[in-house]
Amino acid sequence: MSKDVVIVSAARTPIGSFLGALSTVPAPKLGAAAIKGALNKINLKPEMVQEVLMGNVVQAGTGQAPARQAAIYAGIPDSVPCTTINKVCASGMKAVMQAAQSIALGDADIIVAG
């Protein structure tokens, strides 16, 4: 029997213009801002997160494991497994889908995904 899955908080990265103020901010730092925002909205301690699944449309120039980088910048412990999903424009949605499946199957209770 699968568990119910709910989204308890959401945050997004800011929207900027081409070559605008955000053009120099690395993707993992934008991801970290979204993670922190979502956790802060519900007063969830980073230590309670059991997994991080983050989509990244274009990984070129972001370094290795953008999801891990974002999690570390957001204060999530190094012991938490992190996975970067690359499905181009569907990356974030695929991350949410995989998180929902993991929770439904009982593999985890609290996953950051996006």
Tab-separated table of N, CA and C in Angstrom:
chain	number	residue	atom	x	y	z
A	1	MET	N	0.840	-1.182	0.000
A	1	MET	CA	0.000	0.000	0.000
A	1	MET	C	0.885	1.245	0.000
A	2	SER	N	0.598	2.175	-0.872
A	2	SER	CA	1.434	3.370	-0.962
A	2	SER	C	0.971	4.439	0.024
A	3	LYS	N	1.921	5.275	0.430
A	3	LYS	CA	1.644	6.382	1.337
A	3	LYS	C	1.113	7.574	0.553
A	4	ASP	N	0.330	8.407	1.231
A	4	ASP	CA	-0.106	9.656	0.614
A	4	ASP	C	1.096	10.582	0.462
A	5	VAL	N	1.123	11.307	-0.612
A	5	VAL	CA	2.204	12.255	-0.887
A	5	VAL	C	1.601	13.650	-0.976
A	6	VAL	N	2.188	14.595	-0.245
A	6	VAL	CA	1.713	15.974	-0.285
A	6	VAL	C	2.895	16.929	-0.441
A	7	ILE	N	2.630	18.060	-1.054
A	7	ILE	CA	3.612	19.141	-1.125
A	7	ILE	C	3.276	20.099	0.008
A	8	VAL	N	4.226	20.304	0.920
A	8	VAL	CA	3.947	21.133	2.092
A	8	VAL	C	4.545	22.534	1.991
A	9	SER	N	5.407	22.759	1.026
A	9	SER	CA	5.987	24.078	0.836
A	9	SER	C	6.523	24.185	-0.580
A	10	ALA	N	6.591	25.402	-1.069
A	10	ALA	CA	7.136	25.627	-2.409
A	10	ALA	C	7.813	26.989	-2.460
A	11	ALA	N	8.852	27.057	-3.232
A	11	ALA	CA	9.554	28.316	-3.489
A	11	ALA	C	10.184	28.191	-4.861
A	12	ARG	N	10.413	29.300	-5.496
A	12	ARG	CA	11.022	29.237	-6.817
A	12	ARG	C	12.171	30.232	-6.893
A	13	THR	N	12.979	30.036	-7.899
A	13	THR	CA	14.055	30.988	-8.124
A	13	THR	C	13.464	32.255	-8.732
A	14	PRO	N	14.131	33.385	-8.544
A	14	PRO	CA	13.619	34.619	-9.142
A	14	PRO	C	13.718	34.580	-10.664
A	15	ILE	N	12.937	35.415	-11.301
A	15	ILE	CA	12.950	35.505	-12.760
A	15	ILE	C	13.745	36.752	-13.143
A	16	GLY	N	14.712	36.568	-14.005
A	16	GLY	CA	15.535	37.693	-14.436
A	16	GLY	C	15.500	37.839	-15.941
A	17	SER	N	16.100	38.891	-16.409
A	17	SER	CA	16.171	39.120	-17.851
A	17	SER	C	17.512	38.630	-18.392
A	18	PHE	N	17.571	38.425	-19.682
A	18	PHE	CA	18.777	37.958	-20.345
A	18	PHE	C	19.926	38.926	-20.056
A	19	LEU	N	21.034	38.383	-19.535
A	19	LEU	CA	22.218	39.150	-19.148
A	19	LEU	C	21.917	40.212	-18.087
A	20	GLY	N	20.869	39.961	-17.296
A	20	GLY	CA	20.477	40.894	-16.244
A	20	GLY	C	21.206	40.626	-14.935
A	21	ALA	N	20.627	41.101	-13.848
A	21	ALA	CA	21.254	41.047	-12.528
A	21	ALA	C	21.550	39.632	-12.052
A	22	LEU	N	20.783	38.653	-12.505
A	22	LEU	CA	20.993	37.271	-12.055
A	22	LEU	C	21.947	36.486	-12.949
A	23	SER	N	22.399	37.075	-14.028
A	23	SER	CA	23.205	36.333	-15.003
A	23	SER	C	24.536	35.843	-14.442
A	24	THR	N	25.014	36.453	-13.377
A	24	THR	CA	26.290	36.032	-12.791
A	24	THR	C	26.111	35.107	-11.590
A	25	VAL	N	24.878	34.809	-11.235
A	25	VAL	CA	24.609	33.931	-10.086
A	25	VAL	C	24.585	32.486	-10.579
A	26	PRO	N	25.463	31.632	-10.045
A	26	PRO	CA	25.497	30.233	-10.489
A	26	PRO	C	24.196	29.490	-10.154
A	27	ALA	N	23.823	28.551	-11.004
A	27	ALA	CA	22.591	27.772	-10.811
A	27	ALA	C	22.505	27.130	-9.429
A	28	PRO	N	23.584	26.521	-8.898
A	28	PRO	CA	23.464	25.919	-7.561
A	28	PRO	C	23.112	26.931	-6.469
A	29	LYS	N	23.573	28.167	-6.604
A	29	LYS	CA	23.225	29.184	-5.595
A	29	LYS	C	21.769	29.616	-5.737
A	30	LEU	N	21.261	29.656	-6.964
A	30	LEU	CA	19.832	29.924	-7.156
A	30	LEU	C	19.006	28.784	-6.562
A	31	GLY	N	19.448	27.547	-6.804
A	31	GLY	CA	18.763	26.385	-6.235
A	31	GLY	C	18.766	26.419	-4.719
A	32	ALA	N	19.896	26.817	-4.143
A	32	ALA	CA	19.999	26.911	-2.684
A	32	ALA	C	19.010	27.930	-2.132
A	33	ALA	N	18.840	29.039	-2.836
A	33	ALA	CA	17.880	30.055	-2.389
A	33	ALA	C	16.461	29.490	-2.377
A	34	ALA	N	16.125	28.702	-3.391
A	34	ALA	CA	14.793	28.085	-3.440
A	34	ALA	C	14.628	27.060	-2.320
A	35	ILE	N	15.656	26.258	-2.087
A	35	ILE	CA	15.593	25.260	-1.005
A	35	ILE	C	15.406	25.962	0.335
A	36	LYS	N	16.243	26.951	0.611
A	36	LYS	CA	16.131	27.688	1.880
A	36	LYS	C	14.748	28.321	2.026
A	37	GLY	N	14.253	28.910	0.949
A	37	GLY	CA	12.939	29.541	0.992
A	37	GLY	C	11.836	28.560	1.335
A	38	ALA	N	11.870	27.388	0.710
A	38	ALA	CA	10.844	26.371	0.970
A	38	ALA	C	10.931	25.851	2.403
A	39	LEU	N	12.142	25.616	2.883
A	39	LEU	CA	12.308	25.113	4.254
A	39	LEU	C	11.897	26.171	5.273
A	40	ASN	N	12.277	27.419	5.038
A	40	ASN	CA	11.948	28.499	5.980
A	40	ASN	C	10.447	28.732	6.099
A	41	LYS	N	9.710	28.575	5.007
A	41	LYS	CA	8.258	28.793	5.034
A	41	LYS	C	7.556	27.885	6.034
A	42	ILE	N	8.112	26.699	6.247
A	42	ILE	CA	7.463	25.742	7.155
A	42	ILE	C	8.322	25.441	8.384
A	43	ASN	N	9.353	26.257	8.593
A	43	ASN	CA	10.255	26.082	9.737
A	43	ASN	C	10.812	24.665	9.830
A	44	LEU	N	11.190	24.109	8.696
A	44	LEU	CA	11.765	22.763	8.666
A	44	LEU	C	13.280	22.868	8.746
A	45	LYS	N	13.849	22.160	9.694
A	45	LYS	CA	15.303	22.160	9.843
A	45	LYS	C	15.928	21.371	8.696
A	46	PRO	N	17.030	21.854	8.134
A	46	PRO	CA	17.688	21.142	7.034
A	46	PRO	C	18.058	19.696	7.385
A	47	GLU	N	18.310	19.431	8.659
A	47	GLU	CA	18.683	18.081	9.094
A	47	GLU	C	17.549	17.072	8.917
A	48	MET	N	16.322	17.549	8.762
A	48	MET	CA	15.183	16.645	8.616
A	48	MET	C	14.998	16.150	7.184
A	49	VAL	N	15.648	16.817	6.228
A	49	VAL	CA	15.547	16.420	4.823
A	49	VAL	C	16.278	15.096	4.623
A	50	GLN	N	15.617	14.150	3.964
A	50	GLN	CA	16.189	12.819	3.760
A	50	GLN	C	16.799	12.626	2.377
A	51	GLU	N	16.435	13.493	1.432
A	51	GLU	CA	16.969	13.375	0.081
A	51	GLU	C	16.709	14.685	-0.663
A	52	VAL	N	17.570	14.984	-1.628
A	52	VAL	CA	17.396	16.158	-2.482
A	52	VAL	C	17.450	15.701	-3.934
A	53	LEU	N	16.412	16.043	-4.691
A	53	LEU	CA	16.356	15.760	-6.129
A	53	LEU	C	16.122	17.093	-6.827
A	54	MET	N	17.108	17.549	-7.568
A	54	MET	CA	17.002	18.855	-8.215
A	54	MET	C	17.212	18.736	-9.713
A	55	GLY	N	16.331	19.363	-10.467
A	55	GLY	CA	16.486	19.419	-11.909
A	55	GLY	C	17.387	20.575	-12.305
A	56	ASN	N	18.152	20.366	-13.367
A	56	ASN	CA	19.027	21.412	-13.894
A	56	ASN	C	19.012	21.298	-15.409
A	57	VAL	N	18.488	22.300	-16.082
A	57	VAL	CA	18.272	22.227	-17.528
A	57	VAL	C	19.580	22.173	-18.305
A	58	VAL	N	20.505	23.066	-18.009
A	58	VAL	CA	21.794	23.087	-18.703
A	58	VAL	C	22.901	23.060	-17.656
A	59	GLN	N	23.610	21.943	-17.564
A	59	GLN	CA	24.639	21.796	-16.546
A	59	GLN	C	25.990	22.361	-16.958
A	60	ALA	N	26.163	22.728	-18.191
A	60	ALA	CA	27.459	23.231	-18.654
A	60	ALA	C	27.920	24.403	-17.795
A	61	GLY	N	29.118	24.289	-17.267
A	61	GLY	CA	29.705	25.367	-16.487
A	61	GLY	C	29.276	25.441	-15.037
A	62	THR	N	28.432	24.516	-14.580
A	62	THR	CA	27.978	24.578	-13.180
A	62	THR	C	28.833	23.730	-12.250
A	63	GLY	N	29.748	22.960	-12.798
A	63	GLY	CA	30.555	22.076	-11.968
A	63	GLY	C	29.845	20.757	-11.748
A	64	GLN	N	30.451	19.933	-10.919
A	64	GLN	CA	29.897	18.605	-10.678
A	64	GLN	C	28.735	18.664	-9.695
A	65	ALA	N	27.758	17.818	-9.914
A	65	ALA	CA	26.639	17.584	-8.991
A	65	ALA	C	25.961	18.874	-8.507
A	66	PRO	N	25.285	19.590	-9.404
A	66	PRO	CA	24.618	20.834	-9.000
A	66	PRO	C	23.626	20.658	-7.844
A	67	ALA	N	22.942	19.530	-7.777
A	67	ALA	CA	22.001	19.302	-6.666
A	67	ALA	C	22.742	19.238	-5.337
A	68	ARG	N	23.889	18.579	-5.322
A	68	ARG	CA	24.704	18.504	-4.101
A	68	ARG	C	25.184	19.900	-3.713
A	69	GLN	N	25.644	20.659	-4.683
A	69	GLN	CA	26.106	22.022	-4.395
A	69	GLN	C	24.980	22.865	-3.802
A	70	ALA	N	23.802	22.802	-4.411
A	70	ALA	CA	22.658	23.584	-3.921
A	70	ALA	C	22.295	23.174	-2.499
A	71	ALA	N	22.298	21.875	-2.239
A	71	ALA	CA	21.961	21.377	-0.901
A	71	ALA	C	22.964	21.881	0.137
A	72	ILE	N	24.244	21.822	-0.198
A	72	ILE	CA	25.277	22.285	0.736
A	72	ILE	C	25.117	23.785	0.997
A	73	TYR	N	24.922	24.572	-0.060
A	73	TYR	CA	24.716	26.017	0.112
A	73	TYR	C	23.469	26.309	0.944
A	74	ALA	N	22.482	25.420	0.894
A	74	ALA	CA	21.237	25.607	1.653
A	74	ALA	C	21.346	25.109	3.090
A	75	GLY	N	22.481	24.507	3.442
A	75	GLY	CA	22.681	24.039	4.813
A	75	GLY	C	22.222	22.624	5.079
A	76	ILE	N	21.902	21.884	4.046
A	76	ILE	CA	21.500	20.485	4.217
A	76	ILE	C	22.759	19.663	4.491
A	77	PRO	N	22.720	18.760	5.459
A	77	PRO	CA	23.916	17.995	5.826
A	77	PRO	C	24.512	17.198	4.661
A	78	ASP	N	25.823	17.036	4.702
A	78	ASP	CA	26.539	16.274	3.674
A	78	ASP	C	26.075	14.824	3.588
A	79	SER	N	25.495	14.304	4.654
A	79	SER	CA	25.065	12.901	4.685
A	79	SER	C	23.792	12.647	3.876
A	80	VAL	N	23.102	13.702	3.468
A	80	VAL	CA	21.846	13.560	2.726
A	80	VAL	C	22.158	13.280	1.253
A	81	PRO	N	21.597	12.192	0.694
A	81	PRO	CA	21.847	11.908	-0.722
A	81	PRO	C	21.201	12.959	-1.624
A	82	CYS	N	21.925	13.325	-2.675
A	82	CYS	CA	21.453	14.338	-3.626
A	82	CYS	C	21.623	13.810	-5.043
A	83	THR	N	20.641	14.082	-5.889
A	83	THR	CA	20.694	13.655	-7.285
A	83	THR	C	20.290	14.817	-8.175
A	84	THR	N	21.084	15.035	-9.216
A	84	THR	CA	20.747	16.037	-10.222
A	84	THR	C	20.030	15.340	-11.365
A	85	ILE	N	18.878	15.870	-11.744
A	85	ILE	CA	18.074	15.310	-12.832
A	85	ILE	C	18.257	16.200	-14.060
A	86	ASN	N	18.574	15.595	-15.204
A	86	ASN	CA	18.727	16.368	-16.431
A	86	ASN	C	17.804	15.800	-17.497
A	87	LYS	N	16.642	16.414	-17.627
A	87	LYS	CA	15.662	16.067	-18.664
A	87	LYS	C	15.286	17.344	-19.412
A	88	VAL	N	16.260	18.217	-19.602
A	88	VAL	CA	16.100	19.513	-20.245
A	88	VAL	C	14.942	20.263	-19.563
A	89	CYS	N	13.956	20.738	-20.290
A	89	CYS	CA	12.902	21.571	-19.699
A	89	CYS	C	12.019	20.824	-18.700
A	90	ALA	N	12.040	19.520	-18.727
A	90	ALA	CA	11.226	18.725	-17.805
A	90	ALA	C	12.007	18.300	-16.560
A	91	SER	N	13.203	18.836	-16.357
A	91	SER	CA	14.074	18.405	-15.257
A	91	SER	C	13.432	18.565	-13.886
A	92	GLY	N	12.901	19.744	-13.595
A	92	GLY	CA	12.290	19.988	-12.293
A	92	GLY	C	11.072	19.120	-12.052
A	93	MET	N	10.228	18.968	-13.069
A	93	MET	CA	9.035	18.132	-12.931
A	93	MET	C	9.424	16.675	-12.713
A	94	LYS	N	10.437	16.201	-13.418
A	94	LYS	CA	10.892	14.817	-13.240
A	94	LYS	C	11.424	14.618	-11.824
A	95	ALA	N	12.106	15.621	-11.279
A	95	ALA	CA	12.596	15.531	-9.906
A	95	ALA	C	11.433	15.394	-8.925
A	96	VAL	N	10.381	16.179	-9.127
A	96	VAL	CA	9.198	16.103	-8.260
A	96	VAL	C	8.518	14.742	-8.406
A	97	MET	N	8.424	14.241	-9.630
A	97	MET	CA	7.809	12.925	-9.861
A	97	MET	C	8.591	11.825	-9.147
A	98	GLN	N	9.911	11.860	-9.242
A	98	GLN	CA	10.721	10.834	-8.582
A	98	GLN	C	10.614	10.940	-7.064
A	99	ALA	N	10.541	12.159	-6.550
A	99	ALA	CA	10.369	12.336	-5.109
A	99	ALA	C	9.034	11.760	-4.650
A	100	ALA	N	7.979	12.041	-5.404
A	100	ALA	CA	6.654	11.513	-5.058
A	100	ALA	C	6.654	9.989	-5.056
A	101	GLN	N	7.298	9.393	-6.036
A	101	GLN	CA	7.376	7.929	-6.096
A	101	GLN	C	8.130	7.372	-4.891
A	102	SER	N	9.240	8.002	-4.520
A	102	SER	CA	10.021	7.531	-3.373
A	102	SER	C	9.220	7.604	-2.085
A	103	ILE	N	8.478	8.695	-1.906
A	103	ILE	CA	7.661	8.838	-0.703
A	103	ILE	C	6.519	7.828	-0.715
A	104	ALA	N	5.834	7.699	-1.838
A	104	ALA	CA	4.707	6.762	-1.944
A	104	ALA	C	5.139	5.333	-1.645
A	105	LEU	N	6.347	4.986	-2.045
A	105	LEU	CA	6.846	3.627	-1.831
A	105	LEU	C	7.469	3.427	-0.457
A	106	GLY	N	7.529	4.487	0.350
A	106	GLY	CA	8.055	4.362	1.702
A	106	GLY	C	9.560	4.476	1.811
A	107	ASP	N	10.226	4.931	0.755
A	107	ASP	CA	11.684	5.065	0.799
A	107	ASP	C	12.124	6.280	1.607
A	108	ALA	N	11.273	7.284	1.725
A	108	ALA	CA	11.599	8.501	2.466
A	108	ALA	C	10.306	9.193	2.871
A	109	ASP	N	10.429	10.131	3.796
A	109	ASP	CA	9.279	10.922	4.234
A	109	ASP	C	9.391	12.383	3.810
A	110	ILE	N	10.618	12.915	3.815
A	110	ILE	CA	10.824	14.328	3.505
A	110	ILE	C	11.888	14.451	2.422
A	111	ILE	N	11.473	14.922	1.257
A	111	ILE	CA	12.384	15.091	0.124
A	111	ILE	C	12.221	16.500	-0.423
A	112	VAL	N	13.335	17.149	-0.677
A	112	VAL	CA	13.328	18.427	-1.386
A	112	VAL	C	13.463	18.099	-2.864
A	113	ALA	N	12.563	18.626	-3.671
A	113	ALA	CA	12.595	18.327	-5.109
A	113	ALA	C	12.189	19.545	-5.909
A	114	GLY	N	12.791	19.668	-7.065
A	114	GLY	CA	12.385	20.760	-7.944
A	114	GLY	C	13.355	20.968	-9.068
